C-alpha positions as a printed NumPy array, in Angstrom:
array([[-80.77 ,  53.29 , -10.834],
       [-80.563,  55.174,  -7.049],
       [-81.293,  51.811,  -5.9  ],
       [-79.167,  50.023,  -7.199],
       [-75.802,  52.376,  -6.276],
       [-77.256,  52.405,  -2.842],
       [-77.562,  48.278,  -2.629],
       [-74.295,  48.242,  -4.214],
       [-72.592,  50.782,  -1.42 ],
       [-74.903,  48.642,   1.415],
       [-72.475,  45.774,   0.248],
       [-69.413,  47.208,   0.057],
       [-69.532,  48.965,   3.35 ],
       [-70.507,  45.061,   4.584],
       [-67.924,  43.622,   2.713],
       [-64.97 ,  46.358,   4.255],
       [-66.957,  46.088,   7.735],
       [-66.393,  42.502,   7.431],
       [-62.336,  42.997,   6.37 ],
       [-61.971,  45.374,   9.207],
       [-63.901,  43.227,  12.138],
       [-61.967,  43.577,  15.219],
       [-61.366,  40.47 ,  17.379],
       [-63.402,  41.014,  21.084],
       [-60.742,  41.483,  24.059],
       [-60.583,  37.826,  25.038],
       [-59.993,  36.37 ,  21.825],
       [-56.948,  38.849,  21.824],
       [-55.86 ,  37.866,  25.198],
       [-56.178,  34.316,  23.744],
       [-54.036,  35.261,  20.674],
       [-51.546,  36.56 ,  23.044],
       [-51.472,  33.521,  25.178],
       [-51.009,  30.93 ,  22.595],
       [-48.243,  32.781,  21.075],
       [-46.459,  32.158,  24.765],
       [-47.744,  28.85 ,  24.509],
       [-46.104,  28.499,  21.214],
       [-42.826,  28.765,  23.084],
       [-43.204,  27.043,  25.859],
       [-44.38 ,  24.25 ,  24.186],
       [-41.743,  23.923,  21.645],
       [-38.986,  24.079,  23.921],
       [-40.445,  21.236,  25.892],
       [-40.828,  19.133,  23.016],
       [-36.888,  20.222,  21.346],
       [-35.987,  17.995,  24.633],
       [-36.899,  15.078,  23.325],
       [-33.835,  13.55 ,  22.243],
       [-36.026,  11.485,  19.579],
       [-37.548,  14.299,  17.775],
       [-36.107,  15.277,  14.587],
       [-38.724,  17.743,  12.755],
       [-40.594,  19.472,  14.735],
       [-44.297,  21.329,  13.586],
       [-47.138,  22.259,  16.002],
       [-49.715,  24.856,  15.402],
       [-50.462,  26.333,  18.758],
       [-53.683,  27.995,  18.464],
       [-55.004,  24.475,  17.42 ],
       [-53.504,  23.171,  20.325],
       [-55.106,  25.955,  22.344],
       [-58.482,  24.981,  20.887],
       [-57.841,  21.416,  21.857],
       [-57.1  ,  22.491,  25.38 ],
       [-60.153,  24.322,  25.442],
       [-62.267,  21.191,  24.318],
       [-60.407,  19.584,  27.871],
       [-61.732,  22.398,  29.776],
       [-65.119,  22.103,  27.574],
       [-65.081,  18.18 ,  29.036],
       [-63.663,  18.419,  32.229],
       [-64.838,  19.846,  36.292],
       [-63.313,  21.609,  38.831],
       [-59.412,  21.384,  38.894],
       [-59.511,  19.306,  35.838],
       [-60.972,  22.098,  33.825],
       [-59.12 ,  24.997,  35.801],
       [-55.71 ,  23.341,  34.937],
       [-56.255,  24.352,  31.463],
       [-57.212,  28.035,  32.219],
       [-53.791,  28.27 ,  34.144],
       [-51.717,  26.265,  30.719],
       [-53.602,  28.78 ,  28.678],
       [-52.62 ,  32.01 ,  31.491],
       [-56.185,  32.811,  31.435],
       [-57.154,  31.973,  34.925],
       [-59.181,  35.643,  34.685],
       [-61.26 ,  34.563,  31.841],
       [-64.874,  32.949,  32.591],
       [-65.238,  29.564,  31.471],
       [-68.033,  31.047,  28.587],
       [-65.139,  33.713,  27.253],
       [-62.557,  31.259,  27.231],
       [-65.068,  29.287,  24.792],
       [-65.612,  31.873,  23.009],
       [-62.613,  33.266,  22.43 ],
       [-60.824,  30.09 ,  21.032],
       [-63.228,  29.723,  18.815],
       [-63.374,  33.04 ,  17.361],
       [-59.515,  33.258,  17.322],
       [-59.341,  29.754,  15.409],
       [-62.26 ,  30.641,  13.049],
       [-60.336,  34.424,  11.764],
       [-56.952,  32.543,  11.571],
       [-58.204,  30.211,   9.489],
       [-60.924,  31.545,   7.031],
       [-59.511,  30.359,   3.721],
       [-61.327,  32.934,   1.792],
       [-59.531,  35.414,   3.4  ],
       [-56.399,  34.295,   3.968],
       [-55.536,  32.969,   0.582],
       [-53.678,  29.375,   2.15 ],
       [-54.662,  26.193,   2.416],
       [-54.853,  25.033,   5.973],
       [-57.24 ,  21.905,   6.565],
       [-57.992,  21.746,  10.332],
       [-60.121,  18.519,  11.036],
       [-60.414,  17.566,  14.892],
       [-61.751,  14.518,  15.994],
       [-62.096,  12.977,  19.705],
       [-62.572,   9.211,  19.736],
       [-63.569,   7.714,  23.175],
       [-63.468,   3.649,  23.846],
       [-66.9  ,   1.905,  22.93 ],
       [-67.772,   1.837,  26.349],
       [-68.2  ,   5.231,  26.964],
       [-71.846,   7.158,  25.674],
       [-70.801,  10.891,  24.592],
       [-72.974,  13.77 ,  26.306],
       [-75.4  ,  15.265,  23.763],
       [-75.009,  18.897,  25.147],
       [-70.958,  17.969,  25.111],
       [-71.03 ,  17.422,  21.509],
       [-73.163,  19.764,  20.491],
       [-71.139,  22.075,  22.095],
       [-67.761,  20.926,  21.022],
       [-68.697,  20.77 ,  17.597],
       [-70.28 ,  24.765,  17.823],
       [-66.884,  26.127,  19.55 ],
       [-64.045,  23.699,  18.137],
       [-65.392,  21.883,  15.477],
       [-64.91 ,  18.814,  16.996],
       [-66.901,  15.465,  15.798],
       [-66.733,  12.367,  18.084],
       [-66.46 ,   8.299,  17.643],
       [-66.16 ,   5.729,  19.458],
       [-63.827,   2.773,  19.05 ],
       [-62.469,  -0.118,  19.962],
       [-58.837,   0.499,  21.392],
       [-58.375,  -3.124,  22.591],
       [-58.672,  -4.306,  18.548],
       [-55.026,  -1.713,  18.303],
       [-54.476,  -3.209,  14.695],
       [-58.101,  -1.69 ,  13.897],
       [-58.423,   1.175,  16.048],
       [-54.658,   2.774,  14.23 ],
       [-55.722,   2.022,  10.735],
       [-59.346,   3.548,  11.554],
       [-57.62 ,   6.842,  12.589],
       [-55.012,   6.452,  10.032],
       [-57.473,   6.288,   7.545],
       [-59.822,   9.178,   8.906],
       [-56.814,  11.582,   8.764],
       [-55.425,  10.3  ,   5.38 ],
       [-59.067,  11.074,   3.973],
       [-59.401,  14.443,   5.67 ],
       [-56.521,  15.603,   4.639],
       [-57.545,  14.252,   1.01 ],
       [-53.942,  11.768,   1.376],
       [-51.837,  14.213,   2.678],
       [-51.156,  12.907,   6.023],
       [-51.403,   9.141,   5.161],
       [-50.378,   8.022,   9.355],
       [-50.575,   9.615,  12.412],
       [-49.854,   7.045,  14.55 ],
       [-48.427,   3.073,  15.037],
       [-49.454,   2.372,  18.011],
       [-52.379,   3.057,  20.66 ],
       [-51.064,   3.643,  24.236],
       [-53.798,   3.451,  27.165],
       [-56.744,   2.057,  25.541],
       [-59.163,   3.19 ,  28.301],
       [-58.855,   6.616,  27.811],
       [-60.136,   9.23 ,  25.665],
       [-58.181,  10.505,  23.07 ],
       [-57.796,  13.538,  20.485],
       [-56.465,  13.796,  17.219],
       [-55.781,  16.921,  14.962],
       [-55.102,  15.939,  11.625],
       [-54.192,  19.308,   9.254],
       [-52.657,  20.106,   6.451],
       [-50.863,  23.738,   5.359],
       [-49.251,  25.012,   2.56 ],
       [-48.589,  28.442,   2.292],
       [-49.251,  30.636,  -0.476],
       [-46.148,  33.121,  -1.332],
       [-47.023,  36.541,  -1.543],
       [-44.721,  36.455,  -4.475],
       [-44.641,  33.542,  -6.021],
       [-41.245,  31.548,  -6.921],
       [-40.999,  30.55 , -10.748],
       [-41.793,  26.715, -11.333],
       [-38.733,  26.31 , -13.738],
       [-36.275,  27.613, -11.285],
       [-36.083,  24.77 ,  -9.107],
       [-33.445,  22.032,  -9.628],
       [-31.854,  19.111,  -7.321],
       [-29.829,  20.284,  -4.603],
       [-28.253,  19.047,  -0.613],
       [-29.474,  19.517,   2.   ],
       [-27.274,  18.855,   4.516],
       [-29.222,  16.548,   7.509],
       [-25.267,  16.395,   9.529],
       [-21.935,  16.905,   8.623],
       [-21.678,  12.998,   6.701],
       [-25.043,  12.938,   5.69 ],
       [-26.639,  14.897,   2.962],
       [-30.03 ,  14.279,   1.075],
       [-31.509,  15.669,  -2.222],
       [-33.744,  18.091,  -2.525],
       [-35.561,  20.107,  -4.697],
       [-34.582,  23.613,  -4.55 ],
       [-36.519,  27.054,  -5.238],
       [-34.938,  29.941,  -6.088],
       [-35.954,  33.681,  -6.409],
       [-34.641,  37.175,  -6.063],
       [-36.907,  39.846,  -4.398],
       [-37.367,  42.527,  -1.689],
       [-37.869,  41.114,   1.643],
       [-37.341,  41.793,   5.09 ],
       [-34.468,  40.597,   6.528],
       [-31.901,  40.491,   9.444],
       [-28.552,  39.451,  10.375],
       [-27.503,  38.98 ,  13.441],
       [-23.837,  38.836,  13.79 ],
       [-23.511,  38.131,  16.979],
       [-25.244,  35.325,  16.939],
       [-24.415,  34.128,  13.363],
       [-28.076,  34.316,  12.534],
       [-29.88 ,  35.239,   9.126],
       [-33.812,  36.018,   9.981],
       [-36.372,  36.111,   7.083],
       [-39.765,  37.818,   6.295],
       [-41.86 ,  36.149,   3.569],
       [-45.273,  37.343,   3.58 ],
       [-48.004,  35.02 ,   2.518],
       [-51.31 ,  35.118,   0.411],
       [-52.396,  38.951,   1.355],
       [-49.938,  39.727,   3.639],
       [-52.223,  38.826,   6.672],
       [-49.206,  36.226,   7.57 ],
       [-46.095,  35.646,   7.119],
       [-43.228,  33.033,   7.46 ],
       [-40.346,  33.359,   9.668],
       [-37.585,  31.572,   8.809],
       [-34.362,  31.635,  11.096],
       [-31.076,  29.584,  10.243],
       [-27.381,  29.572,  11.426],
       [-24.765,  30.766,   9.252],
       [-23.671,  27.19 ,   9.045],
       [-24.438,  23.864,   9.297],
       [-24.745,  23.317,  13.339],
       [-27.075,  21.326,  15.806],
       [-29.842,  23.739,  16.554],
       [-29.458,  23.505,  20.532],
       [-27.407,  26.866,  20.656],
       [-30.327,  28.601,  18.226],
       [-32.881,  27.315,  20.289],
       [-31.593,  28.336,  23.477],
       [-31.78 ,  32.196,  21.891],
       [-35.85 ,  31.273,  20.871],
       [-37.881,  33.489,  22.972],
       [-41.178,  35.478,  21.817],
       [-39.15 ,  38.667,  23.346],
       [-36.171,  37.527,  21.017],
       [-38.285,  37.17 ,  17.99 ],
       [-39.762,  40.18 ,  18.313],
       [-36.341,  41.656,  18.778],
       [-35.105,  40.414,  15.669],
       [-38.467,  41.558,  13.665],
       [-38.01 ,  44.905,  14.894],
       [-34.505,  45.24 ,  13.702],
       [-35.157,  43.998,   9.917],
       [-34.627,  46.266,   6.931],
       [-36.723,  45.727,   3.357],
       [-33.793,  44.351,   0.856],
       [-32.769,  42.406,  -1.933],
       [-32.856,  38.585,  -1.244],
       [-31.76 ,  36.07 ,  -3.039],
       [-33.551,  33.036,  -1.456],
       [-32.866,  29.268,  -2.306],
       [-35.948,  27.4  ,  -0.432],
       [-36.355,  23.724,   0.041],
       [-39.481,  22.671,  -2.266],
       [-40.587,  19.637,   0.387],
       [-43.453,  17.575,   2.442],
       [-43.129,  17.2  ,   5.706],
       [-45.493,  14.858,   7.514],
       [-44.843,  15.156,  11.301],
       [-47.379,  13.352,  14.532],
       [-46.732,  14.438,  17.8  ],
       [-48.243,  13.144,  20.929],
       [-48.199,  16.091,  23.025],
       [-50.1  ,  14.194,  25.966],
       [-46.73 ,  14.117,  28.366],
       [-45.266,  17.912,  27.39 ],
       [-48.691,  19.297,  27.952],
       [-48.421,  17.523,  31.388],
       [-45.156,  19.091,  31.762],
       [-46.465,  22.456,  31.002],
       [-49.223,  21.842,  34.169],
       [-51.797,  19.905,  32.496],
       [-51.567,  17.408,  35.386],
       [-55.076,  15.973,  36.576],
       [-56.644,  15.404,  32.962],
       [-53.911,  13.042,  31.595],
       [-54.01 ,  11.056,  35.154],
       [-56.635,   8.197,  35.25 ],
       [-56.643,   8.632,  38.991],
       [-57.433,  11.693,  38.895],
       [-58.941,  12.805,  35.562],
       [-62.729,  14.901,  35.985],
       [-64.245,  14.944,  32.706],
       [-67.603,  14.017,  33.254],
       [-69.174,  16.376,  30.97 ],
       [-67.749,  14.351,  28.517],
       [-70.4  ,  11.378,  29.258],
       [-71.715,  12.47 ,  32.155],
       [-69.673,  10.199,  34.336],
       [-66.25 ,  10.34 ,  35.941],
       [-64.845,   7.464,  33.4  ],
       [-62.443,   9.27 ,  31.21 ],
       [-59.079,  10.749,  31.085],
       [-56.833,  11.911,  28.044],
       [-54.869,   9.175,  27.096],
       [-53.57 ,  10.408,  24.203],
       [-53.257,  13.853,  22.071],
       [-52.17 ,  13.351,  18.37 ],
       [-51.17 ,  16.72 ,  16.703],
       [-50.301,  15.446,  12.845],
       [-49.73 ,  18.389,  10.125],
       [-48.548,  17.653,   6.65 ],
       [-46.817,  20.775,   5.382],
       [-45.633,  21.786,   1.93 ],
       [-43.606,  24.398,   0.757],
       [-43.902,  25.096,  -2.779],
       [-43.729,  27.328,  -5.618],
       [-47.48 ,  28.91 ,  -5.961],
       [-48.442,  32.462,  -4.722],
       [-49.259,  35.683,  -6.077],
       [-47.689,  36.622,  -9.447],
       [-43.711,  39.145,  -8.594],
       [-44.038,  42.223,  -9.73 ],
       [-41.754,  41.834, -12.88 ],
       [-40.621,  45.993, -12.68 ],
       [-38.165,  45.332, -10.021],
       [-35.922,  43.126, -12.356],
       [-33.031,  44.867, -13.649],
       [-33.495,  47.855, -11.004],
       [-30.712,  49.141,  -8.587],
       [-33.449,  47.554,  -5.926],
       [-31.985,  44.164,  -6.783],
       [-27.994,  44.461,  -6.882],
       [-26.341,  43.006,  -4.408],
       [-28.747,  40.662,  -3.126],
       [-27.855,  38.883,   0.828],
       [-28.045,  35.234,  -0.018],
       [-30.413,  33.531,   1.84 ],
       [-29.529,  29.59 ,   0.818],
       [-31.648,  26.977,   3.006],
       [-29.369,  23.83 ,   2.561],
       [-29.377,  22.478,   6.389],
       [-31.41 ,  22.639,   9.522],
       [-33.698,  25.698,  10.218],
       [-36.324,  27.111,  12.307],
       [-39.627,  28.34 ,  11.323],
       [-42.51 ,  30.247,  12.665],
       [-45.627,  31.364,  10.654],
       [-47.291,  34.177,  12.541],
       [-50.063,  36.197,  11.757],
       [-50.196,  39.847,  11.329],
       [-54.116,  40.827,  12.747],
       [-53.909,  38.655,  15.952],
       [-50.185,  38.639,  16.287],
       [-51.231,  34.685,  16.945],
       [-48.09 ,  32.011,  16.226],
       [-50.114,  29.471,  13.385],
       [-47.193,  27.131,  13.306],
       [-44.111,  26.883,  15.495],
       [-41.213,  24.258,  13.986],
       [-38.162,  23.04 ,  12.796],
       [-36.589,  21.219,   9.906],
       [-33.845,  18.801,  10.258],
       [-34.463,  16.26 ,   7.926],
       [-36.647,  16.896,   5.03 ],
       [-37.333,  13.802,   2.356],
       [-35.176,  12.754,  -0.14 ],
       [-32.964,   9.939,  -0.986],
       [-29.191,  10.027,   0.067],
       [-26.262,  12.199,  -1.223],
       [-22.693,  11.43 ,  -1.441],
       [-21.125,  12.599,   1.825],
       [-20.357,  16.206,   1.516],
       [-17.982,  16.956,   4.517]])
């Protein structure tokens, strides 16, 4: 019987050990970083006049850079050290690090949401992948590697379309119309994340509602609704509600941030700075919300080749003068493209409310929260202080309204 309390302690004490792991110091550096990155990055691509929705999950896009620096010599490789502000870091702790940052951010098991991260680097048919490359790309960023015909474009789209559709088990059904540069290598992340409420909203409180795209055009959309304690700010002087929901077991959480009104987002996204967010956080109270929550699919494909070239990623996107020989071993490839494709769902599943609260003093008086036209999002996570996904939503799905305004 002594035995078997002392196996059963030896495995809880692993088990809690495991919980309470600490990340080493450069995968928090890295964590850090990207959550700059996130910034940075999203500002460059709220530019583009073309974009409507916007969602990016920059520690993916760190690993991807890292898998650039993994490929690529000399200035090439630095380049990515300096996107990544982590010029300090040797090349094996930069490796490291991503990969230990992605792998805790991600662990399904623990973090109680589904996020399908499937990375895939295809290369033109001439080019003979490195074996030490891929072995090494697959340990640190779980990257597998194909070759393909670019110059057959109708075949080469519907191959990746239909790698990304079935990774994503249909979710993300097209990443892409087109193949630009067909002598290049390129990379493709094709996920898929749906949160899980900490508290989750009741499936028969959802019903039709607009969502207001512009002032003449509104679609339908399904709308949750729930009432419960949450952390919240307004800002008043910027005519700004800011929203804590925590997710699965509170390890994340989604930030939402919306104007007052209906309003082009330029003015809110000139106030978006990490310093600003964390402003905002550190100013919320816990109250009584009453939230009204889109119930939608978004499925968004960036190429991020030309704003990570903006950001300093130069010499790798430049066929002149691209080094990533440790790709194959010869100087014959540069990045052509980068696909970043998410499908995201919000929806009503998450942890059961805690029913006691209902018909409390807690609850009266309830700030409205009501997410009927464009709005920001971030989805941050609470151990690594790491930004997941960085985005906006302008135009969900859903078939015309009458005009509203």
């Amino acid at each position: 019987m002594w035995m078997t309390r002392v196996v059963a302690l030896c495995l809880l004490a692993f088990v809690v050990s495991a919980e309470d792991k600490k990340l080493s110091s450069h995968a928090n550096t890295l964590a850090d970083n990207s959550a700059n990155l996130a910034f940075s990055l999203y500002h460059k691509m709220a530019q583009d006049k073309n974009t409507e929705n916007i969602v990016v999950s920059p520690v993916v896009v760190a690993s991807s850079l890292g898998l650039v620096a993994l490929g690529g010599k000399a200035s090439t490789a630095s380049q990515v050290k300096t996107v990544l502000s982590a010029d300090k870091l040797k090349d094996e702790h930069l490796h490291a690090g991503l990969s230990e940052l992605l792998s805790e951010v991600s662990d399904a098991k623990t973090r109680n949401s589904t996020w399908k991260i499937n990375n895939r680097l295809y290369g033109p048919s001439s080019v003979t992948f490195a074996d030490d490359f891929v072995k090494t790309s697959k340990k640190h960023y779980n990257y597998d590697h194909l070759k393909i015909n670019f110059r057959d474009k109708r075949s080469a789209v519907n191959s990746i379309n239909e790698w990304a559709a079935k990774s994503t088990d249909g979710k993300l059904p097209e990443i892409t119309k087109d193949v630009q540069n067909p002598d290049g290598a390129m990379i493709v992340n094709a996920m898929f994340f749906k949160p899980h409420w900490d508290e989750r909203f009741h499936e028969k409180m959802v019903d039709n509602r607009g969502f207001l795209v512009t002032r003449s055009f509104t679609v339908g959309v399904p709308m949750m609704h729930r009432t419960g304690l949450y952390d919240f700010y307004e800002d008043k002087e910027n005519n700004l509600y800011i929203l804590n929901m925590p997710l699965g077991k509170k390890q994340a959480s989604m930030i939402l941030i919306m104007p007052y009104h209906l309003e082009p987002l330029e003015r809110l996204e000139k106030l978006l700075t990490r310093k600003q967010v964390d402003t905002w956080l550190s100013k919320m109270e816990n109250k009584a919300v009453a939230i009204s929550l889109p119930k939608i699919s978004l499925e968004v494909s960036h190429n991020l080749q030309k704003y990570l070239a903006e950001l300093g990623l130069t010499e790798a996107v430049d066929k002149s003068k691209a080094d990533l020989s440790n790709i194959s071993g010869k100087k014959d490839l540069y990045l052509s493209n980068v696909f970043h494709a998410s499908a995201l769902e919000l929806d009503v599943e998450g942890n059961p409310y805690d029913t006691n609260i209902f018909g409390t003093e807690k609850l009266r008086n309830p700030k409205l929260f009501y997410v009927d036209h464009p709005f920001f999002f971030l989805v941050k996570d609470n151990k690594t202080n790491s930004i997941l996904y960085i985005g906006r939503v302008v135009r969900p799905k859903g078939d015309k309204m009458r005009d509203e305004l």
